[in-house]
CSV table of C-alpha atoms in Angstrom, one decimal:
chain,number,residue,atom,x,y,z
A,1,UNK,CA,3.1,11.8,-33.4
A,2,UNK,CA,2.6,10.1,-30.0
A,3,UNK,CA,3.4,6.5,-29.1
A,4,UNK,CA,-0.3,5.7,-28.9
A,5,UNK,CA,-0.9,7.0,-32.4
A,6,UNK,CA,2.0,5.0,-33.7
A,7,UNK,CA,0.6,1.9,-32.0
A,8,UNK,CA,-2.9,2.4,-33.5
A,9,UNK,CA,-1.5,2.8,-37.0
A,10,UNK,CA,0.7,-0.3,-36.7
A,11,UNK,CA,-2.3,-2.3,-35.2
A,12,UNK,CA,-4.4,-1.5,-38.2
A,13,UNK,CA,-1.8,-3.2,-40.5
A,14,UNK,CA,-2.9,-6.6,-39.1
A,15,UNK,CA,0.7,-7.7,-38.3
A,16,UNK,CA,1.7,-10.5,-35.9
A,17,UNK,CA,3.1,-9.6,-32.5
A,18,UNK,CA,6.8,-10.0,-33.6
A,19,UNK,CA,6.3,-7.7,-36.6
A,20,UNK,CA,4.5,-5.1,-34.4
A,21,UNK,CA,7.4,-5.0,-32.0
A,22,UNK,CA,9.9,-4.5,-34.7
A,23,UNK,CA,7.9,-1.8,-36.5
A,24,UNK,CA,7.2,-0.1,-33.1
A,25,UNK,CA,10.9,0.2,-32.4
A,26,UNK,CA,11.6,1.4,-36.0
A,27,UNK,CA,8.9,4.0,-35.7
A,28,UNK,CA,10.3,5.4,-32.5
A,29,UNK,CA,13.8,5.5,-34.0
A,30,UNK,CA,12.5,7.4,-37.1
A,31,UNK,CA,10.7,10.0,-34.9
A,32,UNK,CA,13.8,10.4,-32.7
A,33,UNK,CA,16.0,10.8,-35.8
A,34,UNK,CA,13.7,13.6,-37.1
A,35,UNK,CA,13.8,15.4,-33.8
A,36,UNK,CA,17.6,15.1,-33.4
A,37,UNK,CA,18.1,16.3,-36.9
A,38,UNK,CA,16.5,19.6,-36.1
A,39,UNK,CA,18.9,22.6,-35.7
A,40,UNK,CA,17.5,23.2,-32.2
A,41,UNK,CA,19.0,19.9,-31.1
A,42,UNK,CA,22.6,21.0,-31.8
A,43,UNK,CA,24.5,23.6,-29.9
A,44,UNK,CA,26.0,25.1,-33.1
A,45,UNK,CA,22.5,25.7,-34.4
A,46,UNK,CA,23.1,23.4,-37.4
A,47,UNK,CA,21.6,20.1,-38.4
A,48,UNK,CA,23.8,17.1,-37.3
A,49,UNK,CA,22.8,15.3,-40.6
A,50,UNK,CA,20.2,12.6,-40.9
A,51,UNK,CA,22.6,9.7,-40.8
A,52,UNK,CA,24.2,10.9,-37.6
A,53,UNK,CA,20.8,11.6,-36.1
A,54,UNK,CA,19.6,8.2,-37.1
A,55,UNK,CA,22.7,6.6,-35.6
A,56,UNK,CA,22.2,8.4,-32.3
A,57,UNK,CA,18.4,7.7,-32.2
A,58,UNK,CA,19.1,4.0,-32.9
A,59,UNK,CA,21.8,3.8,-30.3
A,60,UNK,CA,19.4,5.4,-27.7
A,61,UNK,CA,16.3,3.4,-28.5
A,62,UNK,CA,18.4,0.2,-28.7
A,63,UNK,CA,20.0,1.3,-25.3
A,64,UNK,CA,23.5,0.9,-26.8
A,65,UNK,CA,25.5,4.0,-26.1
A,66,UNK,CA,27.7,4.2,-29.2
A,67,UNK,CA,27.9,7.8,-30.3
A,68,UNK,CA,29.3,9.7,-33.3
A,69,UNK,CA,29.2,13.1,-31.5
A,70,UNK,CA,29.8,13.7,-27.8
A,71,UNK,CA,26.5,13.7,-25.9
A,72,UNK,CA,27.5,16.1,-23.3
A,73,UNK,CA,29.0,18.8,-25.5
A,74,UNK,CA,27.3,18.6,-28.8
A,75,UNK,CA,23.6,18.4,-28.0
A,76,UNK,CA,21.5,21.1,-26.5
A,77,UNK,CA,19.2,20.5,-23.6
A,78,UNK,CA,16.4,19.7,-26.1
A,79,UNK,CA,18.6,17.2,-27.9
A,80,UNK,CA,19.7,15.6,-24.6
A,81,UNK,CA,16.1,15.4,-23.5
A,82,UNK,CA,15.1,13.7,-26.7
A,83,UNK,CA,17.9,11.2,-26.2
A,84,UNK,CA,16.8,10.5,-22.6
A,85,UNK,CA,13.2,9.9,-23.7
A,86,UNK,CA,14.4,7.5,-26.4
A,87,UNK,CA,16.5,5.7,-23.8
A,88,UNK,CA,13.6,5.3,-21.5
A,89,UNK,CA,11.3,4.1,-24.3
A,90,UNK,CA,14.0,1.7,-25.5
A,91,UNK,CA,14.7,0.4,-22.1
A,92,UNK,CA,11.1,-0.2,-21.0
A,93,UNK,CA,10.0,-1.3,-24.5
A,94,UNK,CA,7.6,0.2,-27.0
A,95,UNK,CA,4.6,-1.7,-25.7
A,96,UNK,CA,5.3,-1.1,-22.0
A,97,UNK,CA,5.3,2.7,-22.7
A,98,UNK,CA,2.1,2.3,-24.8
A,99,UNK,CA,0.5,0.4,-21.9
A,100,UNK,CA,1.4,3.3,-19.6
A,101,UNK,CA,-0.4,5.7,-21.9
A,102,UNK,CA,-3.4,3.3,-22.0
A,103,UNK,CA,-3.5,3.3,-18.2
A,104,UNK,CA,-3.4,7.1,-18.1
A,105,UNK,CA,-6.2,7.5,-20.6
A,106,UNK,CA,-8.2,4.6,-19.2
A,107,UNK,CA,-8.1,2.6,-22.5
A,108,UNK,CA,-8.9,-1.1,-22.3
A,109,UNK,CA,-6.0,-3.4,-23.3
A,110,UNK,CA,-7.2,-5.8,-26.0
A,111,UNK,CA,-6.2,-9.4,-26.4
A,112,UNK,CA,-4.1,-8.5,-29.4
A,113,UNK,CA,-2.2,-5.9,-27.4
A,114,UNK,CA,-1.6,-8.5,-24.6
A,115,UNK,CA,-0.1,-10.8,-27.2
A,116,UNK,CA,2.3,-8.1,-28.3
A,117,UNK,CA,3.2,-7.4,-24.7
A,118,UNK,CA,3.8,-11.1,-24.2
A,119,UNK,CA,6.2,-11.1,-27.1
A,120,UNK,CA,8.0,-7.9,-26.0
A,121,UNK,CA,8.5,-9.2,-22.4
A,122,UNK,CA,9.4,-12.7,-23.6
A,123,UNK,CA,6.9,-14.4,-21.4
A,124,UNK,CA,5.6,-18.0,-21.9
A,125,UNK,CA,1.9,-17.2,-21.0
A,126,UNK,CA,-0.4,-14.3,-21.5
A,127,UNK,CA,-2.1,-14.5,-18.1
A,128,UNK,CA,-0.9,-11.8,-15.7
A,129,UNK,CA,0.9,-9.9,-18.4
A,130,UNK,CA,-0.8,-6.6,-17.6
A,131,UNK,CA,-0.1,-7.0,-13.9
A,132,UNK,CA,3.6,-7.7,-14.8
A,133,UNK,CA,3.7,-4.6,-16.9
A,134,UNK,CA,2.3,-2.5,-14.0
A,135,UNK,CA,5.1,-4.0,-11.7
A,136,UNK,CA,7.7,-3.1,-14.4
A,137,UNK,CA,6.5,0.5,-14.6
A,138,UNK,CA,6.4,1.0,-10.8
A,139,UNK,CA,9.7,-0.7,-10.2
A,140,UNK,CA,11.5,1.1,-13.0
A,141,UNK,CA,10.5,4.6,-11.9
A,142,UNK,CA,11.1,3.8,-8.3
A,143,UNK,CA,14.6,2.4,-8.9
A,144,UNK,CA,15.6,5.2,-11.2
A,145,UNK,CA,14.4,7.8,-8.7
A,146,UNK,CA,16.4,6.3,-5.9
A,147,UNK,CA,19.4,6.0,-8.1
A,148,UNK,CA,19.1,9.7,-9.1
A,149,UNK,CA,18.8,10.8,-5.5
A,150,UNK,CA,21.9,8.9,-4.5
A,151,UNK,CA,23.9,10.2,-7.5
A,152,UNK,CA,22.8,13.8,-6.7
A,153,UNK,CA,24.7,13.5,-3.4
A,154,UNK,CA,27.9,13.5,-5.5
A,155,UNK,CA,26.9,15.5,-8.6
A,156,UNK,CA,25.2,18.5,-7.0
A,157,UNK,CA,28.4,19.6,-5.1
A,158,UNK,CA,30.4,19.2,-8.4
A,159,UNK,CA,28.0,20.6,-11.0
A,160,UNK,CA,25.7,22.8,-9.0
A,161,UNK,CA,22.0,22.2,-8.0
A,162,UNK,CA,20.2,22.4,-11.4
A,163,UNK,CA,22.9,20.8,-13.5
A,164,UNK,CA,23.6,18.2,-10.7
A,165,UNK,CA,20.0,17.1,-10.5
A,166,UNK,CA,19.7,16.9,-14.3
A,167,UNK,CA,22.9,14.9,-14.5
A,168,UNK,CA,21.7,12.6,-11.7
A,169,UNK,CA,18.4,11.9,-13.5
A,170,UNK,CA,20.1,11.3,-16.9
A,171,UNK,CA,22.7,8.9,-15.6
A,172,UNK,CA,20.3,7.0,-13.4
A,173,UNK,CA,18.0,6.3,-16.3
A,174,UNK,CA,20.9,5.6,-18.6
A,175,UNK,CA,22.4,3.1,-16.1
A,176,UNK,CA,19.2,1.3,-15.3
A,177,UNK,CA,18.3,1.0,-19.0
A,178,UNK,CA,21.8,-0.2,-19.7
A,179,UNK,CA,22.2,2.5,-22.2
A,180,UNK,CA,25.7,3.9,-21.4
A,181,UNK,CA,25.0,7.5,-22.6
A,182,UNK,CA,26.7,10.1,-20.4
A,183,UNK,CA,26.9,13.9,-20.2
A,184,UNK,CA,30.5,14.2,-18.8
A,185,UNK,CA,31.9,15.5,-22.1
A,186,UNK,CA,34.9,14.7,-24.4
A,187,UNK,CA,33.9,11.0,-24.5
A,188,UNK,CA,35.3,10.5,-21.0
A,189,UNK,CA,32.3,8.6,-19.6
A,190,UNK,CA,32.8,8.0,-15.8
A,191,UNK,CA,36.6,7.8,-15.9
A,192,UNK,CA,36.8,10.9,-13.5
A,193,UNK,CA,35.0,8.8,-10.9
A,194,UNK,CA,37.1,5.7,-11.1
A,195,UNK,CA,38.1,6.1,-7.4
A,196,UNK,CA,34.6,7.2,-6.2
A,197,UNK,CA,32.8,4.5,-4.2
A,198,UNK,CA,29.4,6.2,-4.2
A,199,UNK,CA,29.2,6.7,-8.0
A,200,UNK,CA,30.6,3.3,-8.7
A,201,UNK,CA,28.3,1.3,-6.4
A,202,UNK,CA,25.2,3.2,-7.4
A,203,UNK,CA,25.9,2.7,-11.1
A,204,UNK,CA,26.8,-1.0,-10.5
A,205,UNK,CA,23.5,-1.6,-8.8
A,206,UNK,CA,21.5,0.2,-11.4
A,207,UNK,CA,23.2,-1.7,-14.3
A,208,UNK,CA,22.9,-5.1,-12.6
A,209,UNK,CA,19.3,-4.7,-11.5
A,210,UNK,CA,18.3,-3.4,-15.0
A,211,UNK,CA,20.1,-6.3,-16.6
A,212,UNK,CA,18.6,-9.0,-14.4
A,213,UNK,CA,15.2,-8.8,-16.1
A,214,UNK,CA,11.8,-7.6,-14.8
A,215,UNK,CA,10.6,-11.2,-14.3
A,216,UNK,CA,13.5,-11.9,-12.0
A,217,UNK,CA,12.9,-8.7,-10.0
A,218,UNK,CA,9.2,-9.6,-9.5
A,219,UNK,CA,10.2,-13.1,-8.5
A,220,UNK,CA,12.7,-11.8,-5.9
A,221,UNK,CA,10.3,-9.3,-4.4
A,222,UNK,CA,7.4,-11.8,-4.2
A,223,UNK,CA,9.2,-15.0,-3.3
A,224,UNK,CA,12.3,-13.8,-1.4
A,225,UNK,CA,13.8,-17.3,-1.1
A,226,UNK,CA,16.2,-18.7,-3.7
A,227,UNK,CA,15.0,-22.3,-3.3
A,228,UNK,CA,11.5,-21.2,-4.3
A,229,UNK,CA,12.6,-19.1,-7.3
A,230,UNK,CA,11.6,-20.1,-10.8
A,231,UNK,CA,14.3,-22.0,-12.8
A,232,UNK,CA,14.7,-18.9,-14.9
A,233,UNK,CA,15.4,-16.7,-11.9
A,234,UNK,CA,17.9,-19.2,-10.5
A,235,UNK,CA,19.8,-19.4,-13.7
A,236,UNK,CA,19.9,-15.6,-14.2
A,237,UNK,CA,21.1,-14.9,-10.7
A,238,UNK,CA,23.7,-17.8,-10.7
A,239,UNK,CA,25.1,-17.1,-14.2
A,240,UNK,CA,25.2,-13.3,-13.6
A,241,UNK,CA,27.1,-13.8,-10.3
A,242,UNK,CA,29.6,-16.2,-12.0
A,243,UNK,CA,30.2,-13.8,-14.9
A,244,UNK,CA,30.7,-10.8,-12.7
A,245,UNK,CA,33.0,-12.8,-10.4
A,246,UNK,CA,35.2,-14.2,-13.2
A,247,UNK,CA,35.2,-10.8,-15.0
A,248,UNK,CA,36.3,-9.0,-11.8
A,249,UNK,CA,39.2,-11.4,-11.1
A,250,UNK,CA,40.4,-11.5,-14.7
A,251,UNK,CA,40.3,-7.7,-15.2
A,252,UNK,CA,42.1,-7.2,-11.9
A,253,UNK,CA,44.9,-9.6,-12.9
A,254,UNK,CA,45.2,-8.4,-16.4
A,255,UNK,CA,45.1,-4.6,-15.7
A,256,UNK,CA,46.6,-4.3,-12.2
A,257,UNK,CA,50.0,-3.1,-13.3
A,258,UNK,CA,48.9,-1.5,-16.6
A,259,UNK,CA,50.0,2.2,-16.3
A,260,UNK,CA,47.5,3.3,-18.8
A,261,UNK,CA,44.5,1.9,-16.9
A,262,UNK,CA,44.7,0.7,-13.3
A,263,UNK,CA,48.4,1.1,-12.7
A,264,UNK,CA,48.3,4.6,-11.3
A,265,UNK,CA,45.1,4.0,-9.2
A,266,UNK,CA,45.2,3.3,-5.4
A,267,UNK,CA,44.2,-0.2,-4.3
A,268,UNK,CA,40.6,0.9,-3.7
A,269,UNK,CA,40.4,2.4,-7.2
A,270,UNK,CA,41.7,-0.8,-8.6
A,271,UNK,CA,39.0,-2.8,-6.9
A,272,UNK,CA,36.3,-0.4,-7.9
A,273,UNK,CA,37.3,-0.1,-11.5
A,274,UNK,CA,37.9,-3.9,-11.7
A,275,UNK,CA,34.3,-4.6,-10.6
A,276,UNK,CA,32.9,-1.8,-12.8
A,277,UNK,CA,34.6,-3.2,-15.9
A,278,UNK,CA,33.3,-6.7,-15.1
A,279,UNK,CA,29.7,-5.4,-14.9
A,280,UNK,CA,29.6,-2.8,-17.7
A,281,UNK,CA,30.3,-5.1,-20.7
A,282,UNK,CA,27.0,-6.8,-19.8
A,283,UNK,CA,25.5,-4.2,-22.2
A,284,UNK,CA,25.8,-1.1,-20.0
A,285,UNK,CA,28.4,0.9,-21.9
A,286,UNK,CA,29.8,3.1,-19.1
A,287,UNK,CA,33.5,2.9,-18.4
A,288,UNK,CA,35.8,4.1,-15.6
A,289,UNK,CA,38.9,2.8,-17.4
A,290,UNK,CA,40.0,4.0,-20.8
A,291,UNK,CA,38.8,1.1,-23.0
A,292,UNK,CA,41.3,1.8,-25.8
A,293,UNK,CA,44.2,1.4,-23.3
A,294,UNK,CA,43.2,-2.1,-22.1
A,295,UNK,CA,45.5,-5.1,-22.8
A,296,UNK,CA,44.6,-7.4,-25.7
A,297,UNK,CA,43.5,-10.1,-23.3
A,298,UNK,CA,41.2,-7.7,-21.5
A,299,UNK,CA,39.7,-6.5,-24.8
A,300,UNK,CA,39.0,-10.1,-25.8
A,301,UNK,CA,37.4,-10.9,-22.4
A,302,UNK,CA,35.2,-7.8,-22.8
A,303,UNK,CA,34.1,-9.0,-26.3
A,304,UNK,CA,33.0,-12.4,-24.7
A,305,UNK,CA,31.1,-10.6,-21.9
A,306,UNK,CA,29.5,-8.2,-24.4
A,307,UNK,CA,28.3,-11.1,-26.6
A,308,UNK,CA,26.7,-12.9,-23.7
A,309,UNK,CA,25.1,-9.7,-22.4
A,310,UNK,CA,22.3,-9.5,-19.8
A,311,UNK,CA,19.2,-11.5,-19.1
A,312,UNK,CA,16.0,-12.1,-21.1
A,313,UNK,CA,13.2,-9.7,-20.5
A,314,UNK,CA,15.6,-7.0,-19.2
A,315,UNK,CA,16.9,-3.7,-20.6
A,316,UNK,CA,20.1,-5.5,-21.6
A,317,UNK,CA,21.2,-7.0,-24.9
A,318,UNK,CA,23.4,-9.8,-26.1
A,319,UNK,CA,22.4,-13.4,-26.5
A,320,UNK,CA,21.3,-13.4,-22.8
A,321,UNK,CA,22.7,-15.3,-19.8
A,322,UNK,CA,20.0,-18.0,-19.9
A,323,UNK,CA,20.6,-18.7,-23.6
A,324,UNK,CA,24.3,-19.2,-23.0
A,325,UNK,CA,23.6,-21.2,-19.8
A,326,UNK,CA,21.2,-23.6,-21.6
A,327,UNK,CA,23.8,-24.2,-24.4
A,328,UNK,CA,26.7,-24.7,-21.9
A,329,UNK,CA,24.6,-27.1,-19.8
A,330,UNK,CA,23.6,-29.0,-22.9
A,331,UNK,CA,27.2,-29.4,-24.0
A,332,UNK,CA,28.0,-30.7,-20.5
A,333,UNK,CA,25.1,-33.1,-20.6
A,334,UNK,CA,26.3,-34.5,-24.0
A,335,UNK,CA,29.9,-34.9,-22.6
A,336,UNK,CA,28.4,-36.8,-19.6
A,337,UNK,CA,26.3,-39.0,-21.9
A,338,UNK,CA,23.0,-37.7,-20.5
A,339,UNK,CA,19.9,-37.6,-22.8
A,340,UNK,CA,18.4,-34.6,-21.0
A,341,UNK,CA,19.7,-31.2,-20.1
A,342,UNK,CA,19.1,-30.8,-16.4
A,343,UNK,CA,19.6,-27.6,-14.4
A,344,UNK,CA,18.7,-27.2,-10.7
A,345,UNK,CA,16.9,-30.6,-10.8
A,346,UNK,CA,14.7,-29.4,-13.6
A,347,UNK,CA,14.7,-30.7,-17.2
A,348,UNK,CA,14.9,-28.2,-20.0
A,349,UNK,CA,12.4,-28.8,-22.9
A,350,UNK,CA,13.9,-29.7,-26.3
A,351,UNK,CA,12.2,-26.6,-28.0
A,352,UNK,CA,14.0,-24.3,-25.5
A,353,UNK,CA,17.3,-25.9,-26.3
A,354,UNK,CA,16.7,-25.6,-30.1
A,355,UNK,CA,15.8,-21.9,-29.7
A,356,UNK,CA,18.9,-21.3,-27.6
A,357,UNK,CA,21.1,-22.9,-30.3
A,358,UNK,CA,19.3,-20.8,-33.0
A,359,UNK,CA,19.8,-17.6,-31.1
A,360,UNK,CA,23.5,-18.3,-30.5
A,361,UNK,CA,24.0,-19.4,-34.2
A,362,UNK,CA,22.2,-16.4,-35.7
A,363,UNK,CA,24.0,-14.0,-33.3
A,364,UNK,CA,27.5,-15.4,-34.2
A,365,UNK,CA,26.6,-15.2,-37.9
A,366,UNK,CA,25.5,-11.6,-37.5
A,367,UNK,CA,28.6,-10.5,-35.7
A,368,UNK,CA,30.9,-12.3,-38.1
A,369,UNK,CA,29.1,-10.9,-41.1
A,370,UNK,CA,29.2,-7.3,-39.8
A,371,UNK,CA,32.8,-7.6,-38.8
A,372,UNK,CA,33.7,-8.8,-42.3
A,373,UNK,CA,31.7,-6.0,-44.0
A,374,UNK,CA,33.1,-3.3,-41.7
A,375,UNK,CA,36.6,-4.6,-42.4
A,376,UNK,CA,35.9,-3.7,-46.0
A,377,UNK,CA,34.3,-0.2,-45.4
A,378,UNK,CA,36.7,0.8,-42.5
A,379,UNK,CA,40.1,-0.1,-43.8
A,380,UNK,CA,42.0,2.3,-41.5
A,381,UNK,CA,41.1,0.4,-38.3
A,382,UNK,CA,42.6,-2.9,-37.0
A,383,UNK,CA,40.6,-6.1,-36.9
A,384,UNK,CA,40.3,-6.1,-33.1
A,385,UNK,CA,38.9,-2.6,-33.2
A,386,UNK,CA,36.3,-3.6,-35.8
A,387,UNK,CA,35.5,-6.9,-34.1
A,388,UNK,CA,35.0,-5.0,-30.8
A,389,UNK,CA,32.8,-2.4,-32.4
A,390,UNK,CA,30.6,-5.0,-34.1
A,391,UNK,CA,30.1,-7.0,-30.9
A,392,UNK,CA,29.4,-3.9,-28.9
A,393,UNK,CA,26.7,-2.9,-31.4
A,394,UNK,CA,25.1,-6.3,-31.5
A,395,UNK,CA,25.2,-6.7,-27.7
A,396,UNK,CA,23.8,-3.1,-27.4
A,397,UNK,CA,26.7,-2.4,-25.1
A,398,UNK,CA,28.1,1.0,-26.2
A,399,UNK,CA,31.8,0.4,-25.3
A,400,UNK,CA,34.2,1.3,-28.1
A,401,UNK,CA,38.0,1.4,-28.7
A,402,UNK,CA,37.5,5.0,-29.9
A,403,UNK,CA,36.6,4.4,-33.6
A,404,UNK,CA,32.9,5.2,-33.5
A,405,UNK,CA,33.2,9.0,-34.3
A,406,UNK,CA,35.5,8.2,-37.2
A,407,UNK,CA,33.3,5.6,-38.9
A,408,UNK,CA,32.5,6.3,-42.5
A,409,UNK,CA,28.8,6.9,-43.5
A,410,UNK,CA,28.4,3.3,-44.8
A,411,UNK,CA,30.0,2.1,-41.5
A,412,UNK,CA,27.6,4.2,-39.4
A,413,UNK,CA,24.7,2.7,-41.3
A,414,UNK,CA,26.0,-0.8,-40.8
A,415,UNK,CA,26.5,-0.3,-37.1
A,416,UNK,CA,23.0,1.2,-36.8
A,417,UNK,CA,21.6,-1.9,-38.5
A,418,UNK,CA,23.6,-4.1,-36.1
A,419,UNK,CA,22.3,-2.3,-33.1
A,420,UNK,CA,18.7,-2.6,-34.2
A,421,UNK,CA,19.2,-6.3,-35.1
A,422,UNK,CA,20.8,-6.9,-31.7
A,423,UNK,CA,17.9,-5.3,-29.9
A,424,UNK,CA,15.0,-7.1,-31.7
A,425,UNK,CA,16.5,-9.6,-34.2
A,426,UNK,CA,17.7,-12.9,-32.8
A,427,UNK,CA,15.0,-13.3,-30.1
A,428,UNK,CA,12.2,-12.3,-32.4
A,429,UNK,CA,13.4,-14.6,-35.1
A,430,UNK,CA,13.7,-17.5,-32.7
A,431,UNK,CA,10.2,-17.0,-31.4
A,432,UNK,CA,8.9,-16.8,-35.0
A,433,UNK,CA,10.6,-20.1,-35.7
A,434,UNK,CA,9.1,-21.6,-32.6
A,435,UNK,CA,5.6,-20.6,-33.8
A,436,UNK,CA,6.2,-22.2,-37.2
A,437,UNK,CA,7.3,-25.4,-35.4
A,438,UNK,CA,4.1,-25.5,-33.4
A,439,UNK,CA,2.0,-25.1,-36.5
A,440,UNK,CA,3.8,-27.8,-38.5
A,441,UNK,CA,4.3,-30.2,-35.6
A,442,UNK,CA,2.9,-33.7,-36.3
A,443,UNK,CA,1.9,-33.0,-39.9
A,444,UNK,CA,4.9,-34.6,-41.6
A,445,UNK,CA,7.7,-36.8,-40.1
A,446,UNK,CA,10.5,-37.9,-42.5
A,447,UNK,CA,12.7,-41.0,-42.0
A,448,UNK,CA,15.5,-40.6,-39.5
A,449,UNK,CA,19.1,-41.1,-40.7
A,450,UNK,CA,22.4,-40.4,-38.9
A,451,UNK,CA,25.2,-38.2,-40.2
A,452,UNK,CA,28.9,-38.0,-39.1
A,453,UNK,CA,29.6,-34.9,-36.9
A,454,UNK,CA,32.7,-33.8,-35.0
């Protein structure tokens, strides 16, 4: 069943845009699970089991990177190709890929489809949504192509021409989509390239560009001057730079003399791996340092960065940089005694503040709930390992302290649910709440009364 057929069947169900987006992702995950469960997808010629196939498909479509079997050694070329296609669909979004198919077959995009695209891309207005989607498709394939060419400079001499090209394409798409899947084998990710400037810098750029958001990329290309950027773009670029800078300095200080991570690396390797680890928790999932050997302070810092994630309208997950920024600026405004939340000489509307608080609250509740339930089903692991796993799943990051392959079947199902909720849940629910507010606004206003807080 093709994406366009899935879209048509869902459209006939007369659902609202948020429901269409959720069902679209779920349908792609189900199709991917069936394909990965086929014996042809496994090198041993046996079915991986539906729960394991479902976990892998969910991780790929939700661009997470958590795996229960090693991607490089367990799956055949067919299985790896299915995973790559799921990553691309998950990174671009169900409706963006459907739109590409509509372009190819010359199908007219209806108003209903434009509304779903608006929901999927988290845009405030419907005008120009098709043009934005065209920009997204062109920019995505161009950036991934350039990344693959640059990675092939290193991978072809190591793995040979055909395998080197395949590895370059796979890792370029995985990095730009912030998926974190790799083909290096034995769950090693990119640790063998910790001291390699080319691989590090190319993967950095792909992760960061993919995590900024398509709206920001279009703004940067068209405007080219920071002072003229939209408030959204200014916040995304500023907060991303601050998080990367703070993460780099903290990781470098905490891991510099750790013999299990940076301690044995030369100074250049320390700088490269420090920067890599400050970027990758922003929902990328690759690692050049063994994550399970990090200090406790570094692990907790990584959890914080994973929870924040990337930016709205991007391939990244988490609560998003702008959401965290709005909440932090609101707290600062309250401390200063200001009535309004003002950022870059612009005032944030009250409904945006309410939605940001809702997203943060729902996300924290989800992570806490999943951590508690996993603590019951996975009694052999420590609290920090389970907390890390739950946050990584919610933020669609893919980093792990090594417990993913050892999760029980209930644990794998719970983590799969968390990945799916992290990809479509908090934002979709917040937008649904906003629509209800607009419908009910002005109908009833109850008397105001103060309560004691703090």
